[in-house]
Tab-separated table of C-alpha atoms and ligand atoms in Angstrom:
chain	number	residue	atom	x	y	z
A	1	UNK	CA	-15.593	-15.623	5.614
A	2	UNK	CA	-15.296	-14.095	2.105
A	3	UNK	CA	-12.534	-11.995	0.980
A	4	UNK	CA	-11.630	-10.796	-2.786
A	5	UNK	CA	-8.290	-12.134	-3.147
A	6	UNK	CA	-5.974	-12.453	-6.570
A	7	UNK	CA	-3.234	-14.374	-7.466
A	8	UNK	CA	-0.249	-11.431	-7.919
A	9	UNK	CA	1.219	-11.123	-11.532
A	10	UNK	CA	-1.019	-13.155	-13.098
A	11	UNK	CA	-3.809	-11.577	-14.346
A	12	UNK	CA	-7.635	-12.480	-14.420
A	13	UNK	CA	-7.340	-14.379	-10.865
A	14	UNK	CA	-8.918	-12.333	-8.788
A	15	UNK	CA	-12.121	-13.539	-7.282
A	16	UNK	CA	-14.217	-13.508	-4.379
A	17	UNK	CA	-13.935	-16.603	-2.375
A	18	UNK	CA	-13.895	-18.737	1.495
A	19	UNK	CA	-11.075	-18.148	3.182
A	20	UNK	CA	-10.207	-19.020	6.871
A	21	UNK	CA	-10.921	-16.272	9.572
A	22	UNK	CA	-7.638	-13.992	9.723
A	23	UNK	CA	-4.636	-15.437	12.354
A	24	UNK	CA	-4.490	-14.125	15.799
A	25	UNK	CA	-0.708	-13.366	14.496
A	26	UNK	CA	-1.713	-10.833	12.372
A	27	UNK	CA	-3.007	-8.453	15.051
A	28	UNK	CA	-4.873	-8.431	18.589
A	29	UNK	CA	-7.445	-6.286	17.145
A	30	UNK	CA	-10.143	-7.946	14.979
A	31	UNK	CA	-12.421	-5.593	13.007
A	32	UNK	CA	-15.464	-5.958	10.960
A	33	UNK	CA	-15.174	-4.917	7.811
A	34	UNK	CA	-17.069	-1.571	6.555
A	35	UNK	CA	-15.763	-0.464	3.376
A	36	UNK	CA	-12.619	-0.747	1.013
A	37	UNK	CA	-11.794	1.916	-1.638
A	38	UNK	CA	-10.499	1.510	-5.101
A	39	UNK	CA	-7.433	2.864	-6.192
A	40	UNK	CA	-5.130	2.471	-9.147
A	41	UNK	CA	-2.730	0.794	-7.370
A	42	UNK	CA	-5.444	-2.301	-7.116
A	43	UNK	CA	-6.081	-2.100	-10.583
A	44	UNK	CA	-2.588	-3.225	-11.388
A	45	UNK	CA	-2.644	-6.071	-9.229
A	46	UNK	CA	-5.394	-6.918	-10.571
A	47	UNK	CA	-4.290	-6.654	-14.195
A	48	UNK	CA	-1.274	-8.756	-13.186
A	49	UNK	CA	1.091	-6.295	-13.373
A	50	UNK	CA	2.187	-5.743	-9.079
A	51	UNK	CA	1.513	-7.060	-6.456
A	52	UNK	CA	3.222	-10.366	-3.715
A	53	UNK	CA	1.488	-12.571	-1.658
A	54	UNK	CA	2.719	-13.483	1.713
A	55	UNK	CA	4.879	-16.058	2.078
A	56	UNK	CA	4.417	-19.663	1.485
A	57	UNK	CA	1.027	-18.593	0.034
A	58	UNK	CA	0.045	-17.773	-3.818
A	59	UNK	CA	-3.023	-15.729	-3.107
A	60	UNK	CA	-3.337	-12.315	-1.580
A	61	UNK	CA	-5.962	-10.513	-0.232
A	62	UNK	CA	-6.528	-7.476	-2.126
A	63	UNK	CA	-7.265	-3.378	-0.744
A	64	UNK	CA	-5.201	-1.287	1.157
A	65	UNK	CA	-7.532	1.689	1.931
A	66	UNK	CA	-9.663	0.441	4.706
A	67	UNK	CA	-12.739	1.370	7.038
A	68	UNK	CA	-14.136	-1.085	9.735
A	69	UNK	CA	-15.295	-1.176	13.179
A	70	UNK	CA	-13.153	-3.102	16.047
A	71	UNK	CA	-15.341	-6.101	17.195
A	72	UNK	CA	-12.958	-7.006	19.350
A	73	UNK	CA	-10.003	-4.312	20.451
A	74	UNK	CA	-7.706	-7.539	22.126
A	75	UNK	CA	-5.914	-7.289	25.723
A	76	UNK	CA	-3.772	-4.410	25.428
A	77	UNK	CA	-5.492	-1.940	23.479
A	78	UNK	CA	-6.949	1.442	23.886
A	79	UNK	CA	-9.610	0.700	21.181
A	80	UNK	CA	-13.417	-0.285	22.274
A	81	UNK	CA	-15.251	-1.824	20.683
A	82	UNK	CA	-17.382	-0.493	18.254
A	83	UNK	CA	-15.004	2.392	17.134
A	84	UNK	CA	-14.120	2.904	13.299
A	85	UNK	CA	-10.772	2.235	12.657
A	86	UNK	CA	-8.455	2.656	9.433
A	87	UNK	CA	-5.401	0.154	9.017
A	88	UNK	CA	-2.207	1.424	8.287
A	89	UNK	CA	-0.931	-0.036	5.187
A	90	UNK	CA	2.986	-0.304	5.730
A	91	UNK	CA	4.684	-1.731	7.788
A	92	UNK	CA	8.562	-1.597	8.398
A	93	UNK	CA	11.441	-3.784	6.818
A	94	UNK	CA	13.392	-6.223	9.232
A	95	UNK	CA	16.501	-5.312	9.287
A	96	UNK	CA	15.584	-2.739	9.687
A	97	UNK	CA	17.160	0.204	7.364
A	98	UNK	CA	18.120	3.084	9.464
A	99	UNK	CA	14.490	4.732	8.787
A	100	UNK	CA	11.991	2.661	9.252
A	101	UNK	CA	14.230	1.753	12.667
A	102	UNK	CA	13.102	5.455	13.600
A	103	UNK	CA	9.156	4.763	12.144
A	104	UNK	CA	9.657	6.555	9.419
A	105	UNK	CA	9.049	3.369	6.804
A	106	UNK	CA	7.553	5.646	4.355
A	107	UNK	CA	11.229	6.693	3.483
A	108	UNK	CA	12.594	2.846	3.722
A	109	UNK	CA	15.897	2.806	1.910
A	110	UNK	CA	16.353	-1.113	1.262
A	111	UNK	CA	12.829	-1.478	-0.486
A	112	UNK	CA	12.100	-4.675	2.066
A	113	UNK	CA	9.150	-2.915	3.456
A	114	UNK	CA	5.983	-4.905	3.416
A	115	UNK	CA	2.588	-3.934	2.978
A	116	UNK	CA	-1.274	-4.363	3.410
A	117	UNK	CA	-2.911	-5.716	0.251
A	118	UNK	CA	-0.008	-4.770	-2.052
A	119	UNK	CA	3.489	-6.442	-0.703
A	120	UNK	CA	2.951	-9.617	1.115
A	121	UNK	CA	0.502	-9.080	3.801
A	122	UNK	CA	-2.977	-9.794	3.274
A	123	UNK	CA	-5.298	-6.361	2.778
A	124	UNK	CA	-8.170	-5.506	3.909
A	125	UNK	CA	-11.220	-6.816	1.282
A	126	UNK	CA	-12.165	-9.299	3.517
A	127	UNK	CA	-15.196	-9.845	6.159
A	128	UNK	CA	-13.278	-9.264	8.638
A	129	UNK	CA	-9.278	-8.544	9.013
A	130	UNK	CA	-7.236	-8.248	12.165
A	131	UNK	CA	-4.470	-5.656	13.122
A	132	UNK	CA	-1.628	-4.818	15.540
A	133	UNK	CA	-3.208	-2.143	17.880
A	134	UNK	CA	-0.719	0.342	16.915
A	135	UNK	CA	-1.574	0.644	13.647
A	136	UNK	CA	-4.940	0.770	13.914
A	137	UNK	CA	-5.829	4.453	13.727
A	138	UNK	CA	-9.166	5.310	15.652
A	139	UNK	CA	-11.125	7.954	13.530
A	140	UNK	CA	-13.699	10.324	14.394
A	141	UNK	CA	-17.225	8.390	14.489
A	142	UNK	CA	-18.408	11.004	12.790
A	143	UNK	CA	-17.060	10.487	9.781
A	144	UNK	CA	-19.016	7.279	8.917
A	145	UNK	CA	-18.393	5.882	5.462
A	146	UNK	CA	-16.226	8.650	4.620
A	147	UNK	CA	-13.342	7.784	7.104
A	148	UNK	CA	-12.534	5.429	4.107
A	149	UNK	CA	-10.785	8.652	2.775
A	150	UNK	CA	-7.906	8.446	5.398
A	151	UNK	CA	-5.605	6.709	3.133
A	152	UNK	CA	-5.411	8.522	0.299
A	153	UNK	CA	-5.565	11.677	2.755
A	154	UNK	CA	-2.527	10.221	4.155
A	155	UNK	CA	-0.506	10.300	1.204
A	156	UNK	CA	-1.409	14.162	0.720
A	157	UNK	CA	-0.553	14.962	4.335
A	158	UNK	CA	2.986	13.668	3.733
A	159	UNK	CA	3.506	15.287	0.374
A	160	UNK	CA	2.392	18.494	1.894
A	161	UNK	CA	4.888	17.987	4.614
A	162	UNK	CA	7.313	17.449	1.958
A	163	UNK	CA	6.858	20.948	0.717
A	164	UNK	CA	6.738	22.646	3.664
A	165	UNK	CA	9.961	21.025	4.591
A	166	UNK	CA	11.602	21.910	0.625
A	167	UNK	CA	10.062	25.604	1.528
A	168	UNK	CA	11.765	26.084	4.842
A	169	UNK	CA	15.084	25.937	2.933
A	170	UNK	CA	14.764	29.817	2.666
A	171	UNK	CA	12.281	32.175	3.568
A	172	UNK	CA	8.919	31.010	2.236
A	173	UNK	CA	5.867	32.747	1.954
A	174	UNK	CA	3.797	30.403	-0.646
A	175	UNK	CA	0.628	32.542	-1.959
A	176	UNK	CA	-0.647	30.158	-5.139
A	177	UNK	CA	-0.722	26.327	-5.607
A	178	UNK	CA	-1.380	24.494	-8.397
A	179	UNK	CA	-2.554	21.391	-8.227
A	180	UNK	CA	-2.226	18.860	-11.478
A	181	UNK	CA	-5.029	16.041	-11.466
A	182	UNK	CA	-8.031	16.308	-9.998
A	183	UNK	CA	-9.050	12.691	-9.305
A	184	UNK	CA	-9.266	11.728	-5.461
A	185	UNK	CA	-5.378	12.566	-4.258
A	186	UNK	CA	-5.357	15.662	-6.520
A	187	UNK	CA	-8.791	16.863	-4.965
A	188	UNK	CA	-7.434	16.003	-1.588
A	189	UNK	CA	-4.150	17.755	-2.017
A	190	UNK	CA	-6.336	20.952	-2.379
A	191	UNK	CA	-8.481	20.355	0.922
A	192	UNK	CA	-5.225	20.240	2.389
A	193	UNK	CA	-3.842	23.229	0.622
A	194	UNK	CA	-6.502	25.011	1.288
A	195	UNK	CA	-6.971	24.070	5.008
A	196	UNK	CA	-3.554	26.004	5.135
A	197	UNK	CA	-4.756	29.056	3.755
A	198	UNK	CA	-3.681	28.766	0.093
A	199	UNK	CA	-4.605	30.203	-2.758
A	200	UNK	CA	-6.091	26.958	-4.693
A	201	UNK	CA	-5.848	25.936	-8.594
A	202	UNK	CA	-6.819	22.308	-10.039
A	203	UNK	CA	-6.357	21.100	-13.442
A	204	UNK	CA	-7.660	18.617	-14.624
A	205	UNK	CA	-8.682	17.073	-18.482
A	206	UNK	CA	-12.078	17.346	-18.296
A	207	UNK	CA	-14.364	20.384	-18.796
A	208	UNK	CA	-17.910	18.989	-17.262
A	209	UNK	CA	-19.122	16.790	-14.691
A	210	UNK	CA	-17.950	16.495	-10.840
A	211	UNK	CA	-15.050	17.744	-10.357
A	212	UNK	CA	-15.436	21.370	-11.859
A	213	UNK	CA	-17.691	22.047	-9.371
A	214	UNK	CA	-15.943	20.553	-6.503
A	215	UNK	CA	-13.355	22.330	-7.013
A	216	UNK	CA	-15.226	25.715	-6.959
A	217	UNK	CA	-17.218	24.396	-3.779
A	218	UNK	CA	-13.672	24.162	-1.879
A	219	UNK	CA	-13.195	28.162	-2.991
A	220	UNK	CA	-10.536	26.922	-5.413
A	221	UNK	CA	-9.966	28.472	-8.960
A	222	UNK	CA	-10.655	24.999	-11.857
A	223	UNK	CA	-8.491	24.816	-15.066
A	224	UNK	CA	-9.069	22.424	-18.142
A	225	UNK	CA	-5.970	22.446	-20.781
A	226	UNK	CA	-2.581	22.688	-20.299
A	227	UNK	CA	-0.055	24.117	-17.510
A	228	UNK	CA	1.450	26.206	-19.768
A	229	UNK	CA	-1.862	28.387	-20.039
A	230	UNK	CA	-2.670	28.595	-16.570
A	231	UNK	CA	-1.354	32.354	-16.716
A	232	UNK	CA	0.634	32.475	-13.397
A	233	UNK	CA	3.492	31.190	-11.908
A	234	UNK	CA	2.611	28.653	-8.977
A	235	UNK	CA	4.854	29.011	-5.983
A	236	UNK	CA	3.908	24.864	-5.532
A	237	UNK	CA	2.548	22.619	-7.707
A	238	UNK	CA	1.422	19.033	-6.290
A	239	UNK	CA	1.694	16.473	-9.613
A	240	UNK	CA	-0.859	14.332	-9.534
A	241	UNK	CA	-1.164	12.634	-12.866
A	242	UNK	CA	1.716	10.575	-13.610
A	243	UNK	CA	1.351	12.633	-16.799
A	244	UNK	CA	4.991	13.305	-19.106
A	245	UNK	CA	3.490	16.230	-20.349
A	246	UNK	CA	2.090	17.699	-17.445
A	247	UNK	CA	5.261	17.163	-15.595
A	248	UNK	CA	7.312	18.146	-18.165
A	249	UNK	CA	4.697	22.079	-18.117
A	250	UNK	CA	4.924	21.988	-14.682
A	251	UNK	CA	9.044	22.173	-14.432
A	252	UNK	CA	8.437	25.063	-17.128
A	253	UNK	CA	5.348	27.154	-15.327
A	254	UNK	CA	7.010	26.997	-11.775
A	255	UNK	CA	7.720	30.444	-9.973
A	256	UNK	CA	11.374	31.169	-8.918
A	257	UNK	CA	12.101	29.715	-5.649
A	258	UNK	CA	8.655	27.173	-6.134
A	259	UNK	CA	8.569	23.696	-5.435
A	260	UNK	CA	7.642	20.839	-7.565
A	261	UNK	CA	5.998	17.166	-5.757
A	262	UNK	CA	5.468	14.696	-7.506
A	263	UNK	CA	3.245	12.032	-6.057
A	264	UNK	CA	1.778	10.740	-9.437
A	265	UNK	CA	3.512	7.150	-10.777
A	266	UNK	CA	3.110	6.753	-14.857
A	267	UNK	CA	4.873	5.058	-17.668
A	268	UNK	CA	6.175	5.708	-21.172
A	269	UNK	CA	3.817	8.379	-22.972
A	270	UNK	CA	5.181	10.533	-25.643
A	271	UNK	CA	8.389	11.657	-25.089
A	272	UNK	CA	7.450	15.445	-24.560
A	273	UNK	CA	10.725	16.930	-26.061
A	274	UNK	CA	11.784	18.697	-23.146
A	275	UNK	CA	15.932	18.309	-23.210
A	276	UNK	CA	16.916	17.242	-19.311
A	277	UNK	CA	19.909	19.729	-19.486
A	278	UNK	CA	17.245	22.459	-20.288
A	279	UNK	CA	14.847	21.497	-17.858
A	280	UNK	CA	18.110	21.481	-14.982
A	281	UNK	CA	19.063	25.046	-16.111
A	282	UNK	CA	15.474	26.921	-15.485
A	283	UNK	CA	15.398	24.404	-12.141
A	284	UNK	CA	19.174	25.815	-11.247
A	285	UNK	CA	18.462	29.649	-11.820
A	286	UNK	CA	14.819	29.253	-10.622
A	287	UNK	CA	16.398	27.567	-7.197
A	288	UNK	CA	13.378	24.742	-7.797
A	289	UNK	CA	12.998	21.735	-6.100
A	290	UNK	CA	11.223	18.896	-7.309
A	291	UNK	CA	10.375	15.884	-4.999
A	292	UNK	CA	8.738	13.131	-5.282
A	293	UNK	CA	6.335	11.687	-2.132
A	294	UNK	CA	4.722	7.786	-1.999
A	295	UNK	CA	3.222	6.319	1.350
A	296	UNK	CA	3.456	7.788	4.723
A	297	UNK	CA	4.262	7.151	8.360
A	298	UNK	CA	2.508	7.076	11.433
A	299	UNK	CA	2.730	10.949	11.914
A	300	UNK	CA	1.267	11.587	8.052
A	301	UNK	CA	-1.296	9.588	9.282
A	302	UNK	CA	-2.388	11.320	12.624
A	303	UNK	CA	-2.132	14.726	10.732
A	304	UNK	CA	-4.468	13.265	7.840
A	305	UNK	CA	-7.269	11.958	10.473
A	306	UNK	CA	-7.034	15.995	11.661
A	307	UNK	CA	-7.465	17.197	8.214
A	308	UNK	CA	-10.329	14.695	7.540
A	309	UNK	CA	-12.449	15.604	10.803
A	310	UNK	CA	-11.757	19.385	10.049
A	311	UNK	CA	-13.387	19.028	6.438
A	312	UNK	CA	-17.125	19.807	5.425
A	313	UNK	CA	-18.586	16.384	5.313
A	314	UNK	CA	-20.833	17.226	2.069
A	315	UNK	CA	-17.788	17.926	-0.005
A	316	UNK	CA	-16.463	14.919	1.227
A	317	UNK	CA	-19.192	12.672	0.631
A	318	UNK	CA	-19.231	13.532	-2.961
A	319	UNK	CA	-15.589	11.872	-3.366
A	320	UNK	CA	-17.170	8.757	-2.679
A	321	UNK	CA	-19.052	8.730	-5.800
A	322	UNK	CA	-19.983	4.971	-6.352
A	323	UNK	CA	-20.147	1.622	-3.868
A	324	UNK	CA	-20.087	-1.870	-4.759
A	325	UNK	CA	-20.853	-4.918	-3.403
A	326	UNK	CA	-18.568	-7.205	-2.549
A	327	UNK	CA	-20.104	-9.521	-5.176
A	328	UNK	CA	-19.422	-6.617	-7.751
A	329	UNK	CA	-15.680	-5.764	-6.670
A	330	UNK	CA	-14.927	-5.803	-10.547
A	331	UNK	CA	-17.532	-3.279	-11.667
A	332	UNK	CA	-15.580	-1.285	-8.828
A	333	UNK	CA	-12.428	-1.617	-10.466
A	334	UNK	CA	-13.626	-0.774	-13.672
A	335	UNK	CA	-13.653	3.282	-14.123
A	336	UNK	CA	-16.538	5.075	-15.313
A	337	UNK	CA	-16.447	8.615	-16.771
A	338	UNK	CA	-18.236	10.171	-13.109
A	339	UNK	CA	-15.655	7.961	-10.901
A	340	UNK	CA	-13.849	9.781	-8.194
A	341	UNK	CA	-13.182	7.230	-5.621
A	342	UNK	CA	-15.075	4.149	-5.980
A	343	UNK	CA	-15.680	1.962	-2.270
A	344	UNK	CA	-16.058	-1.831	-2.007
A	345	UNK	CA	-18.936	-1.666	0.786
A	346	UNK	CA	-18.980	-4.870	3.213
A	347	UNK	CA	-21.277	-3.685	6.333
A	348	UNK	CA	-22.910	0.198	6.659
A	349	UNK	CA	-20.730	2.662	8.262
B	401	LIG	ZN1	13.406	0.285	5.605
């Protein structure tokens, strides 16, 4: 079968080649493949810069946010065949620390967890893939092509919980959210805000094309520019760009007794001139928190396929604003001006 697989830290290997149907080890459940999305995260594997393959092998197979329908759901399995399925990407480390012993791998403390596509387990770009039966997460059929939004949704649903949990340290009534970055986990984090009744910004760069006007179809307020001239104080703000300067505005615009989650990764920048000792005064007599979020555990991932069914389809659909063929994964990794979140599309939905 083919699968797009790379060669991790060096870049310029990856290519789309033969490789053996996938183990009976790796899973009871064998799926078809449907569609693969694009994320940054790939990019950077790509580039040579992350990324491990499995053991005793030097190539990996590349894509961690999955879509595919079970061919064959195995013995022991509550799946049928036929039903869409999304792959959890994680899975927990052997020892196994004293969180991922409780499922919640997400929060692994020794850094030994593996997972799909990124960290020694083969991902999901390939014909077909297989998959333990419990972390194969049934979605609803009606969500076609767009169930390949779960993962990213999943990494929203868990920052989310992460401020509601920050919130509950006191009494919390959260009115306004800002949220910084509106490319697909930015524009997510605001279908999930707003799903809980929020009162939705997004800022973003740009002053034209898509994502203006999703933002105003969700019933959320857009912002181009900086944080600093949004002109209220957000009780949360979701980071979303990785950004030193938008981090660095968004410690600074925060209302008293607001949280701060960071779920953007970046590097370097300018330094932005904002002295740490300053920054933990306003964050001390502001009570502030500010948390970062990456991955998510099984729960994350229920709540996300609830959010993603609950959502207006036609909004959704324009987050998946390009597909490639396989034969084309590289145009799909390049990003164009329009891109939102850019699939890899094996078989229709
Ligand atoms: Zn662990």
């Amino acid at each position: 079968m083919k699968a797009i697989t790379v060669e991790p830290k060096k870049p310029g290997t990856a290519r789309l080649e033969d490789v053996p149907e996938p183990d009976v080890r790796e899973g009871a459940v064998l799926v078809e493949a449907v569609a693969v999305g694009v994320c940054g995260t790939d990019t950077e594997i790509v580039e040579g810069k992350y990324g491990w393959a499995p053991p005793s092998k030097t190539r990996l197979v590349l894509g961690h946010e999955s879509l595919g329908r079970v061919i064959d759901p195995g013995p022991a399995s509550a799946l049928k065949k036929g039903d869409l399925v999304v792959g959890i990407v994680r899975r927990p480390d052997p020892v196994p620390c004293p969180n991922c012993a409780v499922g919640e791998w997400d929060m692994c403390r020794n850094g030994q967890y593996t997972e799909r596509g990124i960290k020694q387990i083969d991902g999901f770009m390939s014909e077909r893939w297989r998959i333990e039966p419990e972390y194969a997460m049934k979605i609803d059929a009606s969500l076609g092509l767009l169930g390949v939004l779960l993962e990213p949704m999943t990494v929203v649903a868990k920052a989310w919980e992460q401020v509601q949990a920050v919130g509950q340290r006191a009494l919390w009534e959260p009115r306004a959210v800002l949220v910084t970055g509106a490319g697909p986990i930015g524009l997510l984090a605001a279908l999930i805000a707003k799903q809980h009744g929020l009162e939705i910004h997004v800022l973003d760069r740009v002053e034209s094309g898509p994502k203006p006007q999703l933002v105003q179809t969700l019933g959320a307020t857009y912002h181009s520019g900086r944080v600093a001239s949004i002109g209220f104080q957000p009780d949360v703000i979701v980071e979303c760009t990785g950004a030193g300067q938008v981090i660095a505005d968004s410690l600074n615009a925060v209302a008293a007794g607001g949280v701060v989650c960071l779920t953007g990764v970046g590097s370097g920048g300018r330094t932005v001139g904002l002295p740490l000792a300053d920054a933990a005064t306003q964050i001390v007599l502001r009570n502030n928190v500010v948390v970062g979020s990456v991955n998510a555990n099984k729960r994350h991932w229920y709540k996300a396929a609830q959010a993603l069914g609950r959502a207006d389809r036609v909004w959704l659909a324009r987050l998946v604003s390009r597909r490639e063929r396989p034969e084309e994964f590289a145009r799909a990794l390049e990003r164009q001006p329009e891109d939102i979140k850019v699939v890899v599309e094996f078989a229709q939905a």
